[in-house]
Short mmCIF file of C-alpha atoms in Angstrom, two decimals:
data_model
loop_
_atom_site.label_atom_id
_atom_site.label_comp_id
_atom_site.label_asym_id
_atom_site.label_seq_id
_atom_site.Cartn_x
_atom_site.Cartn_y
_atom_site.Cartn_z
CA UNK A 26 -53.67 -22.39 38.12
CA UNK A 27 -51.78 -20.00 36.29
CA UNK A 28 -48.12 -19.79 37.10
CA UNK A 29 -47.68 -16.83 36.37
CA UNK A 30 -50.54 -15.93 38.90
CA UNK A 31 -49.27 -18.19 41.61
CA UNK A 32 -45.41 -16.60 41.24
CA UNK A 33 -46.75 -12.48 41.54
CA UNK A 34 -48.87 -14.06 44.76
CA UNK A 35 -44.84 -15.11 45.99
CA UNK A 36 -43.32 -12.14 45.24
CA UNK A 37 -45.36 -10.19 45.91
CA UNK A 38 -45.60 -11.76 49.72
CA UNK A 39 -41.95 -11.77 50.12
CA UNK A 40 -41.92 -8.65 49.41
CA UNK A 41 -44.65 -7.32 51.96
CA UNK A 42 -42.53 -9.50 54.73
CA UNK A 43 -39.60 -7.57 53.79
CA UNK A 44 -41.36 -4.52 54.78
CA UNK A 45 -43.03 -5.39 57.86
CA UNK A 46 -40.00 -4.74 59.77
CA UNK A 47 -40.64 -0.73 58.89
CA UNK A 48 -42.75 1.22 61.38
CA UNK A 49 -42.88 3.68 59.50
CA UNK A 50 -42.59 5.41 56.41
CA UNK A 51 -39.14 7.49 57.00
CA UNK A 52 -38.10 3.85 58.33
CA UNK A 53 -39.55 2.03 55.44
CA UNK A 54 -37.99 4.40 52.94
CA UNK A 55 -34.41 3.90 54.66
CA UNK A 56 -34.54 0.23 55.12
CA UNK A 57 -35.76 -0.58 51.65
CA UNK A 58 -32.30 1.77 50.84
CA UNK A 59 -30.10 0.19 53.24
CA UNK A 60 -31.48 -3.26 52.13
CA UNK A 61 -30.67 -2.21 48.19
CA UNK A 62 -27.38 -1.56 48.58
CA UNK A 63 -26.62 -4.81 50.85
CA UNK A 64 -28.26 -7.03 48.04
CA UNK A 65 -26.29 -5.38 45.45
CA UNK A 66 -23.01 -5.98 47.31
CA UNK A 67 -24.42 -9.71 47.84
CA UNK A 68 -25.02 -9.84 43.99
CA UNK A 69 -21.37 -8.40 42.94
CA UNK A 70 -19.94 -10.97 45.59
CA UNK A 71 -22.06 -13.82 43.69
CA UNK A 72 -20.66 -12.69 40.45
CA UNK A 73 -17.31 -13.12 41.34
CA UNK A 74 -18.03 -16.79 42.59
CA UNK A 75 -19.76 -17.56 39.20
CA UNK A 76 -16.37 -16.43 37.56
CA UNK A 77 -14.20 -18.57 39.71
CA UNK A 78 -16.52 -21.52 39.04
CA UNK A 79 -16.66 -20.58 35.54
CA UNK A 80 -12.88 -20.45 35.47
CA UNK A 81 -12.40 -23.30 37.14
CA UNK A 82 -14.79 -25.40 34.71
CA UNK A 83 -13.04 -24.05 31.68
CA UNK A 84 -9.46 -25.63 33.28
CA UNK A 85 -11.18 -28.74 33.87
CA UNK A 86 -12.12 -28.97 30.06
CA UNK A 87 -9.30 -28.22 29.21
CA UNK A 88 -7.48 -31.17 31.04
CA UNK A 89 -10.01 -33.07 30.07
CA UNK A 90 -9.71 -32.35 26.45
CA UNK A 91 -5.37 -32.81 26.60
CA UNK A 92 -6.26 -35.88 28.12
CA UNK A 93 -8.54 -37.03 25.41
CA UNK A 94 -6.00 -35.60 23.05
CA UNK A 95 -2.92 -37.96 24.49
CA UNK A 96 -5.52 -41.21 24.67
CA UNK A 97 -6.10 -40.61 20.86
CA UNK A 98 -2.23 -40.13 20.28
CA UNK A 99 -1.98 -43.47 22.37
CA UNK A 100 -4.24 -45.13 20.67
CA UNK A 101 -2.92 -44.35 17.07
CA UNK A 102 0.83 -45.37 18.41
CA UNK A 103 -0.68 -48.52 19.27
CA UNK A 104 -2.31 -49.29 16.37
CA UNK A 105 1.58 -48.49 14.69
CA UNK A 106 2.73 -51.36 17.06
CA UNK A 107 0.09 -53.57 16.32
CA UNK A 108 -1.52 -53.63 19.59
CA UNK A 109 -5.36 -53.42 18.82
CA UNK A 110 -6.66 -54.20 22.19
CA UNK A 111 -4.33 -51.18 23.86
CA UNK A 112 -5.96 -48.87 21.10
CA UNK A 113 -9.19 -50.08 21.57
CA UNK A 114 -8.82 -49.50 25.71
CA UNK A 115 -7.40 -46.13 25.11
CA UNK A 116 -10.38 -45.05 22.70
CA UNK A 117 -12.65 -46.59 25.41
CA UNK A 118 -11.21 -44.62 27.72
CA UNK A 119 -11.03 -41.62 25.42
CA UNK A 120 -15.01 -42.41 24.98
CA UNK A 121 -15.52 -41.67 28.63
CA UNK A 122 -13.43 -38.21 28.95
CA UNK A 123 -15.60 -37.16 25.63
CA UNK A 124 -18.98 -37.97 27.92
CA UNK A 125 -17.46 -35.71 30.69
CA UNK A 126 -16.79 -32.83 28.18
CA UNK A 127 -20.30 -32.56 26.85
CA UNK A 128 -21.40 -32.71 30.61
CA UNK A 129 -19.05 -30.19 31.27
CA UNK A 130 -20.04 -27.94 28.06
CA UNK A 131 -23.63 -27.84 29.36
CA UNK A 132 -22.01 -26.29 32.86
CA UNK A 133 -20.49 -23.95 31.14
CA UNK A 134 -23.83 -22.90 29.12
CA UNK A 135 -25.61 -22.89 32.43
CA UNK A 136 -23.10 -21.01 34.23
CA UNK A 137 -23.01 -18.10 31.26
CA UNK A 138 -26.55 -17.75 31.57
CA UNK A 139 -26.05 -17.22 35.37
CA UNK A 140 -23.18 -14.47 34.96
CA UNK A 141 -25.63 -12.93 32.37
CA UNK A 142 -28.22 -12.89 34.95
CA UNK A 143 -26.45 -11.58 37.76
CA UNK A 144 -24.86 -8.84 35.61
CA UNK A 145 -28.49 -7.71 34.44
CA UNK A 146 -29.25 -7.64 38.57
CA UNK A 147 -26.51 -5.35 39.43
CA UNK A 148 -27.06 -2.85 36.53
CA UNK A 149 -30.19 -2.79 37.33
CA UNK A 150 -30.00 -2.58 41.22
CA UNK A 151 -26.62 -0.05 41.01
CA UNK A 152 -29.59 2.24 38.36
CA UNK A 153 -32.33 1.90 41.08
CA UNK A 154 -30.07 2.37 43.99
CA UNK A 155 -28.89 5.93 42.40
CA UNK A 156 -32.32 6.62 41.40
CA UNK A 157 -33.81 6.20 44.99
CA UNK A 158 -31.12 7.43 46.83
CA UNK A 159 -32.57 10.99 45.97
CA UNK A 160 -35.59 10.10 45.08
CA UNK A 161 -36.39 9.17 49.46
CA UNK A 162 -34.69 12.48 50.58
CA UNK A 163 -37.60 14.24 48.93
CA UNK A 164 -40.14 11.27 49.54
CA UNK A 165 -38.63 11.63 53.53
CA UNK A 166 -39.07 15.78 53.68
CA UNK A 167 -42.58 15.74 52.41
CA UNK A 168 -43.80 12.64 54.05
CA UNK A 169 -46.79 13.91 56.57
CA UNK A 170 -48.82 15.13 53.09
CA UNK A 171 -50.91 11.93 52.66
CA UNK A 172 -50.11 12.19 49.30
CA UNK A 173 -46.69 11.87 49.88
CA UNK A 174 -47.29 9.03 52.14
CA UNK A 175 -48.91 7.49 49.14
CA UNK A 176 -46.00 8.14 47.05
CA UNK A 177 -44.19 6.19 49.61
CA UNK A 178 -45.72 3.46 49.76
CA UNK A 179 -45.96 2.76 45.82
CA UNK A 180 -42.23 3.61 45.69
CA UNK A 181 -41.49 1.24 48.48
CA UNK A 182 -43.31 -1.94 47.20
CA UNK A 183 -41.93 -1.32 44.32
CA UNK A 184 -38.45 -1.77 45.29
CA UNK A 185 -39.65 -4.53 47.29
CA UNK A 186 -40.59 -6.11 44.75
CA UNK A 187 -37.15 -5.55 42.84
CA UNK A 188 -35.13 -6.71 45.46
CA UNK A 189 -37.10 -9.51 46.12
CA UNK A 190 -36.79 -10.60 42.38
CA UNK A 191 -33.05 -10.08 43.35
CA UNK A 192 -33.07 -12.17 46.25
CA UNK A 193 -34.36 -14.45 44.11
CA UNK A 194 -31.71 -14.80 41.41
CA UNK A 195 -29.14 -14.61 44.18
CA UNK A 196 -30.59 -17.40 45.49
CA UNK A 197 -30.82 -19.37 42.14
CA UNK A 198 -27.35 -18.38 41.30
CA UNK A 199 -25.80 -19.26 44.55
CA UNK A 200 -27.85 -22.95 44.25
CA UNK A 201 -25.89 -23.30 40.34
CA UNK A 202 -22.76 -21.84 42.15
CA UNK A 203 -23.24 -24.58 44.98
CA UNK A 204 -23.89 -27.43 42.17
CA UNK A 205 -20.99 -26.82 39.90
CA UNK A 206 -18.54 -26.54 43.00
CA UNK A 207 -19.61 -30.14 44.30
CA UNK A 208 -19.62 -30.89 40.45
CA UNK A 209 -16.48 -29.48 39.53
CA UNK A 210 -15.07 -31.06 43.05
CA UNK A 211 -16.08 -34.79 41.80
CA UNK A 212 -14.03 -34.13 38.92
CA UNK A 213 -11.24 -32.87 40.42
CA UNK A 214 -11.38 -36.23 42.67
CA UNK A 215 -12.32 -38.24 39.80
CA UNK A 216 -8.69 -36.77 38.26
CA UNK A 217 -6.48 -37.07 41.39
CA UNK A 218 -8.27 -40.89 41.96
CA UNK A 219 -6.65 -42.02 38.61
CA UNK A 220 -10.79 -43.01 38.02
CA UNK A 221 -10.14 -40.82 34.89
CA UNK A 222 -6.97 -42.67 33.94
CA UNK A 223 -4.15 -40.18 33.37
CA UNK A 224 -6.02 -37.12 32.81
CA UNK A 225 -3.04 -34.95 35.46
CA UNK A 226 -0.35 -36.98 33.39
CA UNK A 227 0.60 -38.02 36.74
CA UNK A 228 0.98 -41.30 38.92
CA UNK A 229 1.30 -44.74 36.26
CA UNK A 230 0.01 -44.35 32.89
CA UNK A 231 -0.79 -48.04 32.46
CA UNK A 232 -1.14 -47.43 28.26
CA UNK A 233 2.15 -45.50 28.22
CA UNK A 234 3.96 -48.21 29.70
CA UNK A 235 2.68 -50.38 27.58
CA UNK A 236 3.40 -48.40 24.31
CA UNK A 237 7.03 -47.38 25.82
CA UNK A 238 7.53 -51.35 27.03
CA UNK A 239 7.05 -52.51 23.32
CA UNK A 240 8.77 -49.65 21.26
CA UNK A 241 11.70 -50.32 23.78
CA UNK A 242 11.86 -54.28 22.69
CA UNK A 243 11.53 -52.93 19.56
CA UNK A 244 14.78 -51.66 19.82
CA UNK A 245 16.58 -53.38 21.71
CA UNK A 246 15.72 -55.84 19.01
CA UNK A 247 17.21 -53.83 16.77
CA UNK A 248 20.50 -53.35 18.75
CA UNK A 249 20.79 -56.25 19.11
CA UNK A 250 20.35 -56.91 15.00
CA UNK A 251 22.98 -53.96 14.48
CA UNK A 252 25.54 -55.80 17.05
CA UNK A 253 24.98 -59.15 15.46
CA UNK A 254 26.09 -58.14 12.18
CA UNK A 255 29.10 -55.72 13.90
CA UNK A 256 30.79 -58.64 15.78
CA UNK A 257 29.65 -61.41 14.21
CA UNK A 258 27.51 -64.43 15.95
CA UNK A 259 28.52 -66.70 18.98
CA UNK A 260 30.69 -63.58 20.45
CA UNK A 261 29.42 -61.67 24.68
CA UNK A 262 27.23 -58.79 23.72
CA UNK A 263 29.53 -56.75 25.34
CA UNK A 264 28.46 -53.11 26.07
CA UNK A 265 25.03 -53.15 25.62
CA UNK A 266 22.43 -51.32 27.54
CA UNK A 267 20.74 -53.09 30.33
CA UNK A 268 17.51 -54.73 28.87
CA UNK A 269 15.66 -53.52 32.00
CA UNK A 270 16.69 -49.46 31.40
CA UNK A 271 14.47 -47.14 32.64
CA UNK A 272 14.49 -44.96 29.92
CA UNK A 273 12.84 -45.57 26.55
CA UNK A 274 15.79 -43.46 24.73
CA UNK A 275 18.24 -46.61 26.84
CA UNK A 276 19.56 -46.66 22.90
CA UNK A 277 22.02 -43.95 23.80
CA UNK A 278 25.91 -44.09 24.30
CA UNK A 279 25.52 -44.33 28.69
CA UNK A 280 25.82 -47.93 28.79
CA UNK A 281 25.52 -50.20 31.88
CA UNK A 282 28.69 -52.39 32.17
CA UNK A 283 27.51 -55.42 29.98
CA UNK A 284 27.31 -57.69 32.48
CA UNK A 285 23.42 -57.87 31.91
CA UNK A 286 23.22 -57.46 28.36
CA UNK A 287 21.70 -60.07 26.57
CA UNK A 288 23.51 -62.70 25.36
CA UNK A 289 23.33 -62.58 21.36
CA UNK B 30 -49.70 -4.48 32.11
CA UNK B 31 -46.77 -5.38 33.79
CA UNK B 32 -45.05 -8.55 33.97
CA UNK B 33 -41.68 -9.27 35.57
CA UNK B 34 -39.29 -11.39 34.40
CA UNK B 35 -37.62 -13.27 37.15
CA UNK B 36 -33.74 -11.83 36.84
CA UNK B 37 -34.04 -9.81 33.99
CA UNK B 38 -36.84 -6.97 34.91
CA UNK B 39 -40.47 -5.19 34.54
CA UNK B 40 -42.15 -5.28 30.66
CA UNK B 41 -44.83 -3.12 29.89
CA UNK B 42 -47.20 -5.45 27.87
CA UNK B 43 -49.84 -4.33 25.88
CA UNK B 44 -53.28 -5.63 26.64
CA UNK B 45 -54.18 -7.47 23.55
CA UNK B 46 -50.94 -9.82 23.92
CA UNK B 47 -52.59 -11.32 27.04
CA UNK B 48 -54.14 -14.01 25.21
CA UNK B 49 -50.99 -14.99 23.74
CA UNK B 50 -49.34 -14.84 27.51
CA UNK B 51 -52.08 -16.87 28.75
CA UNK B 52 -52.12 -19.79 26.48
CA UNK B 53 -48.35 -20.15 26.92
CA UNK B 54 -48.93 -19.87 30.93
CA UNK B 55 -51.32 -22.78 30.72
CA UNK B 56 -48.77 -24.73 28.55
CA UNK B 57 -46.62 -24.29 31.32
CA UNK B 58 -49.06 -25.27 33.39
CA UNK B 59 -49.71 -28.10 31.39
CA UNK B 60 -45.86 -29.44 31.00
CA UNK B 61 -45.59 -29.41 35.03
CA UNK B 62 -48.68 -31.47 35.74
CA UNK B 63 -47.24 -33.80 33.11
CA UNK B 64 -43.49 -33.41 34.47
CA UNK B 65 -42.65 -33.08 31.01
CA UNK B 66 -38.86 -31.37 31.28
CA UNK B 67 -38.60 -30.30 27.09
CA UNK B 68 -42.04 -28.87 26.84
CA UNK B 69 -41.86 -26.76 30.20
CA UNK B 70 -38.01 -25.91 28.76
CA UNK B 71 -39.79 -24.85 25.06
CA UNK B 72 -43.16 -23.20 26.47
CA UNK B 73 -40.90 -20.87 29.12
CA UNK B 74 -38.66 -19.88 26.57
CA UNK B 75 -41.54 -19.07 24.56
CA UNK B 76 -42.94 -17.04 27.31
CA UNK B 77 -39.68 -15.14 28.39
CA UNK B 78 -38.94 -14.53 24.11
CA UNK B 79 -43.01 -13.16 23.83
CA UNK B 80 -42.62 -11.20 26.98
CA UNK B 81 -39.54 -9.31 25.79
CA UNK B 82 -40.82 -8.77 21.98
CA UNK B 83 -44.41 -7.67 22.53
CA UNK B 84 -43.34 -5.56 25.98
CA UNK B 85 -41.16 -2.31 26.67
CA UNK B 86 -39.07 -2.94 29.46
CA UNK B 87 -39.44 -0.33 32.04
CA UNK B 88 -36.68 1.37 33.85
CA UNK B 89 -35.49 0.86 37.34
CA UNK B 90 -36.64 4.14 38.68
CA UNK B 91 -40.10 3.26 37.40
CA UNK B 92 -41.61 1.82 40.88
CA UNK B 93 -44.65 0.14 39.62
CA UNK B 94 -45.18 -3.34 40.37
CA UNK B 95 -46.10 -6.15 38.24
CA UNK B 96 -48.81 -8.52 37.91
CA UNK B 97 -47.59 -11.17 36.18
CA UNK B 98 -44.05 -12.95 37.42
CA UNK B 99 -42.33 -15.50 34.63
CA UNK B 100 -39.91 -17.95 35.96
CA UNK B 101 -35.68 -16.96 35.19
CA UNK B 102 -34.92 -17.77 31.75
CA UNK B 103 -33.39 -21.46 31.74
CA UNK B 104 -35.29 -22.52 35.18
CA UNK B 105 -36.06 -26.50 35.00
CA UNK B 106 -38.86 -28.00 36.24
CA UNK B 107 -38.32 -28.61 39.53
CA UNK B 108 -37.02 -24.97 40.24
CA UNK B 109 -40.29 -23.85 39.64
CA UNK B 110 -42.05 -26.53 41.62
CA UNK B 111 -39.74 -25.26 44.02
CA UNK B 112 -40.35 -21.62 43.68
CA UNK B 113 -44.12 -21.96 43.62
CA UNK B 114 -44.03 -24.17 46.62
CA UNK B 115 -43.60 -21.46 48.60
CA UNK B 116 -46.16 -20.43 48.13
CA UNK B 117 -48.30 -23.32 49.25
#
């Protein structure tokens, strides 16, 4: 059966239930107003949730794509060093950030389609909410003509109907709003876990270590080449920098006291 | 006649476009019998995209009530097998 059919049948019954609470049709006239403004407040609260969720999505890209920026970086530096497997693991990993982007890019489309359709709710409630609020004053003061009670009743299941429709996308949106929080949460985990190596720049960077442990052999090598032709073979490397420094720029004048240096 | 847009609002259709509403609302139809995900995402954005061209969209102080209800724009599948069980 038509779907279209089967949805007026819905909204059209949620909207009757909505008005069944009205006794009569001063009542029904001031509920359905009451009811208007509380679903536009709900809807301008909702939008402001969509834009923290959107914001929040748009910093986790944006981690994400530094992070698949330094893995790249990584992996070129240790292709420079030689080390193929380290630049294939760090384009592997690179690989898996890239999957979480385009996951992440169809969040954002999703959540952009939300805002859109929240903002179309609460121009159109704010329009029908200024339209009604005189429109029932003069609906209210003429009521006991039957035509007026007519009038009522069309005007009232009519903004049923609209406010059900905006229950509706409140709903919807709030269900999105609900997913991308849990979503954006996993991430957030994912990045704090280390699961997504690195992607904070905090805690180990195994790669990094790797890349910094071989460019620093690399020159203590070289030191060590320099020294050899400075003093001459057979004589204590005296003054050298501890092999085991902690920083990769060890090279500089702050030397430990040569006890540990290497012998040449 | 009037059909509603889920989200976006009342159209004033012309009669002789129901045809054209009707064959895309048994598509629709069609794709969630099947469970098919791209042609109930292709026939509903048909639907919403021929519901806004060939109707006038009627303002909000215009009370009357629609006929016809098409799903939000972008709903999957399963939101709408959600939405219509309610009314089951």
């Amino acid at each position: 059966m038509s779907v279209m059919k089967r949805l007026s049948g819905i909204v059209q019954a949620k909207a009757n239930k909505a008005l069944d609470k009205a006794e009569n049709p001063a009542d029904m006239l001031d509920l359905s107003y009451e009811k208007q403004v509380e679903n536009l407040q709900k809807v301008r609260r909702a939008l402001a949730d969509v834009a923290t969720a959107r914001k929040r999505l748009e910093l986790q890209a944006s981690q994400l794509q530094g992070q698949a920026q330094k893995l790249q970086d990584q992996a070129k530096q240790a292709l420079g060093q030689g080390q193929e497997d380290l630049a294939r693991e760090a384009l592997g990993r690179r690989a898996t950030l890239a999957e979480q982007l385009d996951s992440l890019g169809t969040q954002h489309q999703q959540i952009e389609q939300q805002q859109q359709q929240l903002e179309t709710t609460a121009t159109r409630l704010q329009a029908q909410v200024d339209a009604f609020r005189t429109r029932k004053e003069t609906l209210k003061a003429s009521y006991t003509a039957s035509k007026a009670q007519a009038s009522i009743g069309e005007a009232v299941s009519g903004i049923s109907e609209s406010m059900t429709d905006a229950g509706m996308t409140l709903d919807r949106a709030q269900d999105k709003i609900a997913q991308m929080q849990a979503r954006a949460g996993a991430i957030d985990e994912l990045l704090d876990t280390g699961a997504l190596p690195d992607a904070l720049g905090t805690g180990g960077d195994d790669i990094q270590r790797q890349l910094d442990a071989t460019s620093r052999a690399g020159q203590v090598d070289a030191e060590l080449a320099a020294l050899k032709a400075e003093v001459g073979a057979g004589a204590p490397a005296q003054g050298l920098p501890a092999a085991g420094a902690s920083s990769p720029e060890a090279a500089g004048p702050a030397a430990g006291d040569g006890q540990e240096g290497a012998p040449a | 006649m009037i059909v509603r847009i889920l989200g976006e609002g009342r159209y004033d259709l012309p009669e002789a476009d129901l045809p054209v509403i009707e064959q895309l609302d048994a598509q629709l139809v069609d794709a969630l019998d099947r469970s098919d995900e791209a042609a109930f995402a292709g026939t509903l954005a048909d639907l919403v995209g021929e519901v806004r061209h060939a109707g006038t969209l009627i303002p909000a102080d215009d009370v009357r009530t629609s006929e016809l209800v098409v799903p939000h724009e972008g709903s999957t599948l399963d939101e709408v097998r959600d939405l219509l069980a309610q009314g089951s």
